[in-house]
Every structure is written in C-alpha cells, then in structure tokens.
Amino acid sequence: MANIKSQIKRNKTNEQARLRNKAAKSAIRSEMKKVREAVAAKDLKSAESLLVSAFKLIDKSVSDHVQHANTAARQKSELSKLVNSIK
C-alpha cells in the first residue's frame, strides 16, 4: 500500500479509469456480438442498424483513449466485411 498522498490519489483515479475502460470495452464487445448474430440470422436491415451503433461506440472509445485507433479500425473492418457478406 502506498504511503505517499499523491500516489494514493493516483491509485484511486487509476481504478476509476480501469472500471470505466472495462465497461466501454464490454459494451463494444456486446454490440459486435449483436452484429454477428444478425449476420448469422441473415437479417440485413438489423445488421446495418447495429453496425452503425457499433461504429459509434468504437469511434467513441478511440476519442476517449480506451482503445488504440488501429484496434478500432480492425474491428470496424471486420464488422463491415461480415455485413457486406450477406448483401
């Protein structure tokens, strides 16, 4: 356990950020799973609307520094390919 006041504060803010990042990543994974399920069901209309919401979450995670930009690009590319495969 840290004895220095600034480090105690840093530990507290790091934990808050960790939990916030964990929630954001979980939301992205859930949204990606929904897109995959819609593609598996061959539901193009649903898949496209879910794709938009997934892209929004992914882009927000990059702007909030939760994910690296290349990770987001890879995820978006993967989802786009899936949705385009049922067109």
PDB file of N, CA, C and O in Angstrom, residues 31 35 46-59 79 83:
ATOM      1  N   GLU A  31     -21.944  -5.146 -28.523  1.00  0.00           N
ATOM      2  CA  GLU A  31     -22.506  -4.610 -29.767  1.00  0.00           C
ATOM      3  C   GLU A  31     -21.986  -5.394 -30.971  1.00  0.00           C
ATOM      4  O   GLU A  31     -22.735  -5.681 -31.903  1.00  0.00           O
ATOM      5  N   VAL A  35     -24.128  -7.661 -33.822  1.00  0.00           N
ATOM      6  CA  VAL A  35     -23.964  -7.577 -35.278  1.00  0.00           C
ATOM      7  C   VAL A  35     -23.718  -8.965 -35.849  1.00  0.00           C
ATOM      8  O   VAL A  35     -24.330  -9.350 -36.856  1.00  0.00           O
ATOM      9  N   SER A  46     -31.382  -5.276 -39.824  1.00  0.00           N
ATOM     10  CA  SER A  46     -30.966  -5.230 -38.428  1.00  0.00           C
ATOM     11  C   SER A  46     -29.448  -5.115 -38.307  1.00  0.00           C
ATOM     12  O   SER A  46     -28.928  -4.345 -37.486  1.00  0.00           O
ATOM     13  N   ALA A  47     -28.738  -5.876 -39.131  1.00  0.00           N
ATOM     14  CA  ALA A  47     -27.273  -5.861 -39.086  1.00  0.00           C
ATOM     15  C   ALA A  47     -26.730  -4.478 -39.424  1.00  0.00           C
ATOM     16  O   ALA A  47     -25.792  -4.000 -38.774  1.00  0.00           O
ATOM     17  N   GLU A  48     -27.329  -3.824 -40.407  1.00  0.00           N
ATOM     18  CA  GLU A  48     -26.846  -2.491 -40.788  1.00  0.00           C
ATOM     19  C   GLU A  48     -27.100  -1.461 -39.701  1.00  0.00           C
ATOM     20  O   GLU A  48     -26.256  -0.604 -39.432  1.00  0.00           O
ATOM     21  N   SER A  49     -28.258  -1.536 -39.049  1.00  0.00           N
ATOM     22  CA  SER A  49     -28.539  -0.578 -37.977  1.00  0.00           C
ATOM     23  C   SER A  49     -27.643  -0.838 -36.764  1.00  0.00           C
ATOM     24  O   SER A  49     -27.167   0.097 -36.113  1.00  0.00           O
ATOM     25  N   LEU A  50     -27.392  -2.112 -36.476  1.00  0.00           N
ATOM     26  CA  LEU A  50     -26.487  -2.445 -35.378  1.00  0.00           C
ATOM     27  C   LEU A  50     -25.049  -2.051 -35.708  1.00  0.00           C
ATOM     28  O   LEU A  50     -24.282  -1.669 -34.814  1.00  0.00           O
ATOM     29  N   LEU A  51     -24.700  -2.134 -36.979  1.00  0.00           N
ATOM     30  CA  LEU A  51     -23.356  -1.748 -37.409  1.00  0.00           C
ATOM     31  C   LEU A  51     -23.101  -0.271 -37.127  1.00  0.00           C
ATOM     32  O   LEU A  51     -22.029   0.103 -36.645  1.00  0.00           O
ATOM     33  N   VAL A  52     -24.101   0.558 -37.392  1.00  0.00           N
ATOM     34  CA  VAL A  52     -23.967   1.995 -37.133  1.00  0.00           C
ATOM     35  C   VAL A  52     -23.733   2.259 -35.651  1.00  0.00           C
ATOM     36  O   VAL A  52     -22.848   3.048 -35.278  1.00  0.00           O
ATOM     37  N   SER A  53     -24.503   1.588 -34.798  1.00  0.00           N
ATOM     38  CA  SER A  53     -24.333   1.809 -33.360  1.00  0.00           C
ATOM     39  C   SER A  53     -22.996   1.255 -32.865  1.00  0.00           C
ATOM     40  O   SER A  53     -22.361   1.833 -31.977  1.00  0.00           O
ATOM     41  N   ALA A  54     -22.543   0.147 -33.463  1.00  0.00           N
ATOM     42  CA  ALA A  54     -21.236  -0.402 -33.094  1.00  0.00           C
ATOM     43  C   ALA A  54     -20.123   0.557 -33.489  1.00  0.00           C
ATOM     44  O   ALA A  54     -19.187   0.790 -32.718  1.00  0.00           O
ATOM     45  N   PHE A  55     -20.226   1.120 -34.694  1.00  0.00           N
ATOM     46  CA  PHE A  55     -19.219   2.078 -35.156  1.00  0.00           C
ATOM     47  C   PHE A  55     -19.160   3.284 -34.227  1.00  0.00           C
ATOM     48  O   PHE A  55     -18.087   3.798 -33.922  1.00  0.00           O
ATOM     49  N   LYS A  56     -20.323   3.724 -33.783  1.00  0.00           N
ATOM     50  CA  LYS A  56     -20.371   4.878 -32.888  1.00  0.00           C
ATOM     51  C   LYS A  56     -19.627   4.586 -31.586  1.00  0.00           C
ATOM     52  O   LYS A  56     -18.828   5.402 -31.110  1.00  0.00           O
ATOM     53  N   LEU A  57     -19.885   3.410 -31.009  1.00  0.00           N
ATOM     54  CA  LEU A  57     -19.206   3.032 -29.762  1.00  0.00           C
ATOM     55  C   LEU A  57     -17.700   2.891 -29.967  1.00  0.00           C
ATOM     56  O   LEU A  57     -16.901   3.321 -29.128  1.00  0.00           O
ATOM     57  N   ILE A  58     -17.315   2.278 -31.085  1.00  0.00           N
ATOM     58  CA  ILE A  58     -15.893   2.070 -31.369  1.00  0.00           C
ATOM     59  C   ILE A  58     -15.185   3.412 -31.538  1.00  0.00           C
ATOM     60  O   ILE A  58     -14.107   3.641 -30.973  1.00  0.00           O
ATOM     61  N   ASP A  59     -15.799   4.321 -32.301  1.00  0.00           N
ATOM     62  CA  ASP A  59     -15.188   5.640 -32.511  1.00  0.00           C
ATOM     63  C   ASP A  59     -15.085   6.415 -31.206  1.00  0.00           C
ATOM     64  O   ASP A  59     -14.100   7.108 -30.956  1.00  0.00           O
ATOM     65  N   LEU A  79     -16.300  -6.015 -38.949  1.00  0.00           N
ATOM     66  CA  LEU A  79     -17.759  -5.949 -38.939  1.00  0.00           C
ATOM     67  C   LEU A  79     -18.313  -5.586 -40.309  1.00  0.00           C
ATOM     68  O   LEU A  79     -19.325  -6.140 -40.750  1.00  0.00           O
ATOM     69  N   VAL A  83     -21.036  -7.771 -42.587  1.00  0.00           N
ATOM     70  CA  VAL A  83     -22.323  -7.242 -43.047  1.00  0.00           C
ATOM     71  C   VAL A  83     -22.390  -7.253 -44.567  1.00  0.00           C
ATOM     72  O   VAL A  83     -23.414  -7.609 -45.158  1.00  0.00           O
TER      73      VAL A  83
END
